[in-house]
């Protein structure tokens, strides 16, 4: 198996590894938090109890951040020795020094938690859940048997097994991580781990997922005695407080909203269902605008004034029973005036209202059964064009998502972005509402498919993807500034190896993601067809926070590998359609190479540091040592220069 990881060197690197600052480590921890918590959970001794083990695993992952700039370990790369039965690696982990650093800290602290004294000292003050016992979902007999076998191992041997299987590390890399974590005899730990069958696929089971939990009550009798005392003294306070704080017309009509805090004409108008803006059904056909402002009101509950009143009140004053979410950069306050009604209807056992105030889309949902509580989702959509206003998420249930499509959408289909040659499947459109399709946004485990929404109108066909937000993101392909839709066969094939990298921009307020194939590079030692260099750039609704990934894909591998990343940089965008990136790559003959590529207009590429070399043109191939670090600089046709991304 060919191996590859990022080859660019951060500033102030040492001979042992790159220097990682707190921000880089925090980004790695946030991006790979579920995997790090799973790693900690598997490494902790099972004798602590499942609930305590869950809380301790979260505490260890959250305490893995360094206090300052820290030298990261040399980054292990996947190799032919990696276990074949192991789960597929998460996109972006391979070659990330920030991830390598926090992973090492998680391993180190989990191993130190083995003794009874250490377990007492590690009793985490945070996170803490009162009145509930939390534990992962139960797996099958195979998972239970594996957990029992792992519990019989020593801490270092258990770590060796998990690093082999969960992290897909070869034995040399496992030995290096264990040694860095303070294990005295890593070789003995590997030998002991050999005694457990290599059922590595089970490590991705819900049995070992401390981020997907079940809750059970604790000590009900003791809590009941305490509650009797508390209720006797607190009942009078609750009643008096309710009487003093109750507004004149009561809370009932406003549902889950908090008490009103302002009484003025503008605030009152914004809460009046009768003053909602309703657009004529055919206005979009004659209007020069094609955005959310010309969407008509749809749904079977547009005349339910009680529902609309509750939705407006909760938007303005969400109470304690309301789950509120907002994309980054989205103001969370109520509308300044009467908003526009886009939808009110029943969807998947919930009553849903979609509103638009010119800046944001608001989605209000309450149980159809009348149970208490509500959900309020907000997303910024200012400046939306025809493509950006193509659809809104109506509901997510059991891993599926339904959309409300724009009135100009004629057809809706879905397809697997990882299978470009497979056909698209038709979706029904009923009053603009699509039939459900599987969403990739919140799926756990390895990425084996990536469903996208394909919408067709008279302007053409475009692809949208769910990134766990209210408005799906548009997918495009091509040179920045001249990118087009991805519905063509060629652009679908260009996106296929990099579809799973979209997981790295979930819940980031992303408006669109473009994939730009900026170079092809022949591989040395007769390794076959050329490798593809692709730069993906995610733009946000708020303007800032754009994310750029340089990705490398070799023939025969199902997915590309992210080798460099940056945020809020002009590279790979319409303002600066240029990029330079490099990767360490192991040939089938066993030789390591530094491969680097620049975009069109790059006249030479130079590597300095751990690897020295210069090449004319936009491609560089030079032999290197495993783990070497290099700085890349390119010259451009216009006389300027470009440095490596990252």
CSV table of N, CA, C and O in Angstrom, one decimal, residues 526-578:
chain,number,residue,atom,x,y,z
A,526,UNK,N,7.8,3.7,-11.7
A,526,UNK,CA,6.8,3.0,-12.4
A,526,UNK,C,5.5,2.7,-11.6
A,526,UNK,O,4.9,1.6,-11.7
A,527,UNK,N,5.0,3.7,-10.9
A,527,UNK,CA,3.9,3.5,-10.0
A,527,UNK,C,2.6,3.6,-10.7
A,527,UNK,O,1.5,3.5,-10.0
A,528,UNK,N,2.6,3.7,-12.0
A,528,UNK,CA,1.3,3.8,-12.7
A,528,UNK,C,0.9,5.2,-13.1
A,528,UNK,O,1.8,6.1,-13.2
A,529,UNK,N,-0.4,5.4,-13.4
A,529,UNK,CA,-0.9,6.6,-13.9
A,529,UNK,C,-0.6,7.8,-13.0
A,529,UNK,O,-0.2,7.7,-11.9
A,530,UNK,N,-0.9,9.0,-13.5
A,530,UNK,CA,-0.5,10.2,-12.8
A,530,UNK,C,-1.4,10.4,-11.5
A,530,UNK,O,-2.5,9.9,-11.5
A,531,UNK,N,-0.8,11.1,-10.5
A,531,UNK,CA,-1.6,11.4,-9.3
A,531,UNK,C,-2.3,12.8,-9.6
A,531,UNK,O,-1.8,13.6,-10.3
A,532,UNK,N,-3.4,12.9,-8.9
A,532,UNK,CA,-4.2,14.2,-9.1
A,532,UNK,C,-4.0,15.1,-7.9
A,532,UNK,O,-4.0,14.6,-6.7
A,533,UNK,N,-3.8,16.3,-8.1
A,533,UNK,CA,-3.8,17.4,-7.1
A,533,UNK,C,-5.0,18.2,-7.2
A,533,UNK,O,-5.3,18.8,-8.2
A,534,UNK,N,-5.8,18.3,-6.1
A,534,UNK,CA,-7.1,19.0,-6.1
A,534,UNK,C,-7.1,19.9,-4.9
A,534,UNK,O,-6.6,19.5,-3.8
A,535,UNK,N,-7.6,21.1,-5.1
A,535,UNK,CA,-7.7,22.1,-4.0
A,535,UNK,C,-9.2,22.3,-3.8
A,535,UNK,O,-9.9,22.6,-4.7
A,536,UNK,N,-9.7,22.1,-2.6
A,536,UNK,CA,-11.1,22.3,-2.2
A,536,UNK,C,-11.2,23.6,-1.3
A,536,UNK,O,-10.4,23.7,-0.4
A,537,UNK,N,-12.1,24.5,-1.6
A,537,UNK,CA,-12.3,25.7,-0.9
A,537,UNK,C,-13.8,25.8,-0.5
A,537,UNK,O,-14.6,25.8,-1.3
A,538,UNK,N,-14.0,26.0,0.8
A,538,UNK,CA,-15.3,26.1,1.4
A,538,UNK,C,-15.5,27.6,1.7
A,538,UNK,O,-14.8,28.1,2.5
A,539,UNK,N,-16.5,28.2,1.1
A,539,UNK,CA,-16.9,29.6,1.3
A,539,UNK,C,-18.1,29.7,2.3
A,539,UNK,O,-18.9,28.8,2.2
A,540,UNK,N,-18.1,30.7,3.2
A,540,UNK,CA,-19.2,30.8,4.2
A,540,UNK,C,-20.1,31.9,3.9
A,540,UNK,O,-19.8,32.8,3.1
A,541,UNK,N,-21.3,31.8,4.5
A,541,UNK,CA,-22.3,32.9,4.3
A,541,UNK,C,-21.8,34.2,5.0
A,541,UNK,O,-22.1,35.3,4.5
A,542,UNK,N,-21.0,34.1,6.0
A,542,UNK,CA,-20.6,35.3,6.7
A,542,UNK,C,-19.4,36.0,6.1
A,542,UNK,O,-19.0,37.1,6.5
A,543,UNK,N,-18.7,35.3,5.2
A,543,UNK,CA,-17.5,35.9,4.5
A,543,UNK,C,-16.3,35.4,5.1
A,543,UNK,O,-15.4,34.9,4.3
A,544,UNK,N,-16.0,35.5,6.4
A,544,UNK,CA,-14.8,34.9,7.0
A,544,UNK,C,-15.0,33.4,7.3
A,544,UNK,O,-16.1,32.9,7.2
A,545,UNK,N,-13.8,32.8,7.7
A,545,UNK,CA,-13.9,31.4,8.0
A,545,UNK,C,-13.8,30.5,6.9
A,545,UNK,O,-14.1,29.3,7.0
A,546,UNK,N,-13.4,31.0,5.7
A,546,UNK,CA,-13.2,30.1,4.5
A,546,UNK,C,-12.1,29.0,4.8
A,546,UNK,O,-11.1,29.3,5.5
A,547,UNK,N,-12.3,27.8,4.3
A,547,UNK,CA,-11.4,26.7,4.6
A,547,UNK,C,-10.9,26.1,3.3
A,547,UNK,O,-11.7,25.8,2.4
A,548,UNK,N,-9.5,25.9,3.3
A,548,UNK,CA,-8.9,25.4,2.0
A,548,UNK,C,-8.2,24.1,2.4
A,548,UNK,O,-7.4,24.1,3.4
A,549,UNK,N,-8.3,23.1,1.5
A,549,UNK,CA,-7.6,21.9,1.7
A,549,UNK,C,-6.9,21.6,0.3
A,549,UNK,O,-7.5,21.6,-0.7
A,550,UNK,N,-5.6,21.3,0.4
A,550,UNK,CA,-4.9,20.7,-0.7
A,550,UNK,C,-4.9,19.2,-0.6
A,550,UNK,O,-4.5,18.7,0.5
A,551,UNK,N,-5.4,18.5,-1.6
A,551,UNK,CA,-5.6,17.0,-1.5
A,551,UNK,C,-4.8,16.3,-2.6
A,551,UNK,O,-4.7,16.8,-3.7
A,552,UNK,N,-4.4,15.1,-2.3
A,552,UNK,CA,-3.6,14.3,-3.2
A,552,UNK,C,-4.2,13.0,-3.4
A,552,UNK,O,-4.6,12.3,-2.4
A,553,UNK,N,-4.3,12.5,-4.6
A,553,UNK,CA,-5.0,11.2,-4.9
A,553,UNK,C,-4.2,10.5,-5.9
A,553,UNK,O,-3.8,10.9,-7.0
A,554,UNK,N,-3.8,9.2,-5.5
A,554,UNK,CA,-3.1,8.3,-6.4
A,554,UNK,C,-4.0,7.3,-7.0
A,554,UNK,O,-5.0,6.9,-6.4
A,555,UNK,N,-3.7,6.8,-8.2
A,555,UNK,CA,-4.6,5.8,-8.8
A,555,UNK,C,-4.7,4.5,-7.9
A,555,UNK,O,-3.8,4.1,-7.3
A,556,UNK,N,-5.9,4.0,-7.9
A,556,UNK,CA,-6.1,2.8,-7.2
A,556,UNK,C,-6.6,3.0,-5.7
A,556,UNK,O,-7.1,2.0,-5.1
A,557,UNK,N,-6.5,4.2,-5.2
A,557,UNK,CA,-7.0,4.5,-3.9
A,557,UNK,C,-8.4,5.1,-4.0
A,557,UNK,O,-8.7,6.0,-4.8
A,558,UNK,N,-9.3,4.7,-3.1
A,558,UNK,CA,-10.7,5.2,-3.2
A,558,UNK,C,-10.9,6.6,-2.9
A,558,UNK,O,-11.8,7.3,-3.4
A,559,UNK,N,-10.0,7.1,-2.0
A,559,UNK,CA,-10.1,8.5,-1.5
A,559,UNK,C,-8.8,9.2,-1.6
A,559,UNK,O,-7.7,8.6,-1.5
A,560,UNK,N,-8.9,10.6,-1.7
A,560,UNK,CA,-7.7,11.4,-1.6
A,560,UNK,C,-7.3,11.6,-0.2
A,560,UNK,O,-8.0,11.3,0.7
A,561,UNK,N,-6.2,12.3,0.0
A,561,UNK,CA,-5.6,12.6,1.3
A,561,UNK,C,-5.4,14.1,1.4
A,561,UNK,O,-4.7,14.6,0.5
A,562,UNK,N,-5.9,14.7,2.4
A,562,UNK,CA,-5.6,16.1,2.7
A,562,UNK,C,-4.2,16.2,3.2
A,562,UNK,O,-3.8,15.7,4.2
A,563,UNK,N,-3.3,17.0,2.4
A,563,UNK,CA,-1.9,17.1,2.8
A,563,UNK,C,-1.6,18.5,3.3
A,563,UNK,O,-0.5,18.7,3.8
A,564,UNK,N,-2.5,19.5,3.1
A,564,UNK,CA,-2.3,20.8,3.7
A,564,UNK,C,-3.6,21.5,3.8
A,564,UNK,O,-4.5,21.2,3.1
A,565,UNK,N,-3.7,22.4,4.8
A,565,UNK,CA,-5.0,23.1,5.0
A,565,UNK,C,-4.7,24.5,5.6
A,565,UNK,O,-3.6,24.7,6.2
A,566,UNK,N,-5.6,25.4,5.3
A,566,UNK,CA,-5.5,26.8,5.8
A,566,UNK,C,-6.9,27.4,5.9
A,566,UNK,O,-7.8,26.9,5.3
A,567,UNK,N,-7.0,28.4,6.7
A,567,UNK,CA,-8.2,29.1,6.9
A,567,UNK,C,-8.0,30.6,6.7
A,567,UNK,O,-7.0,31.2,7.1
A,568,UNK,N,-9.0,31.2,6.0
A,568,UNK,CA,-9.0,32.7,5.8
A,568,UNK,C,-7.8,33.1,5.0
A,568,UNK,O,-7.1,34.0,5.4
A,569,UNK,N,-7.4,32.4,3.9
A,569,UNK,CA,-6.3,32.7,3.1
A,569,UNK,C,-6.9,32.9,1.7
A,569,UNK,O,-7.9,32.3,1.3
A,570,UNK,N,-6.3,33.7,0.8
A,570,UNK,CA,-6.8,33.9,-0.5
A,570,UNK,C,-6.6,32.8,-1.5
A,570,UNK,O,-7.2,32.7,-2.5
A,571,UNK,N,-5.5,32.0,-1.2
A,571,UNK,CA,-5.2,30.9,-2.2
A,571,UNK,C,-6.4,30.0,-2.5
A,571,UNK,O,-7.2,29.8,-1.6
A,572,UNK,N,-6.4,29.5,-3.7
A,572,UNK,CA,-7.4,28.6,-4.1
A,572,UNK,C,-8.8,29.3,-4.2
A,572,UNK,O,-9.8,28.6,-4.3
A,573,UNK,N,-8.8,30.6,-4.3
A,573,UNK,CA,-10.0,31.3,-4.4
A,573,UNK,C,-10.0,32.3,-5.6
A,573,UNK,O,-9.0,32.4,-6.3
A,574,UNK,N,-11.1,33.0,-5.8
A,574,UNK,CA,-11.3,33.8,-7.0
A,574,UNK,C,-10.3,35.0,-6.9
A,574,UNK,O,-9.8,35.5,-7.9
A,575,UNK,N,-9.9,35.5,-5.7
A,575,UNK,CA,-9.0,36.6,-5.6
A,575,UNK,C,-7.5,36.1,-5.8
A,575,UNK,O,-6.7,37.0,-6.3
A,576,UNK,N,-7.2,34.9,-5.6
A,576,UNK,CA,-5.8,34.4,-5.8
A,576,UNK,C,-5.9,32.9,-6.3
A,576,UNK,O,-5.7,32.0,-5.5
A,577,UNK,N,-6.3,32.7,-7.6
A,577,UNK,CA,-6.4,31.4,-8.1
A,577,UNK,C,-5.1,30.7,-8.3
A,577,UNK,O,-4.6,30.4,-9.4
A,578,UNK,N,-4.4,30.4,-7.2
A,578,UNK,CA,-3.1,29.7,-7.2
A,578,UNK,C,-2.9,29.0,-5.9
A,578,UNK,O,-3.5,29.3,-4.9
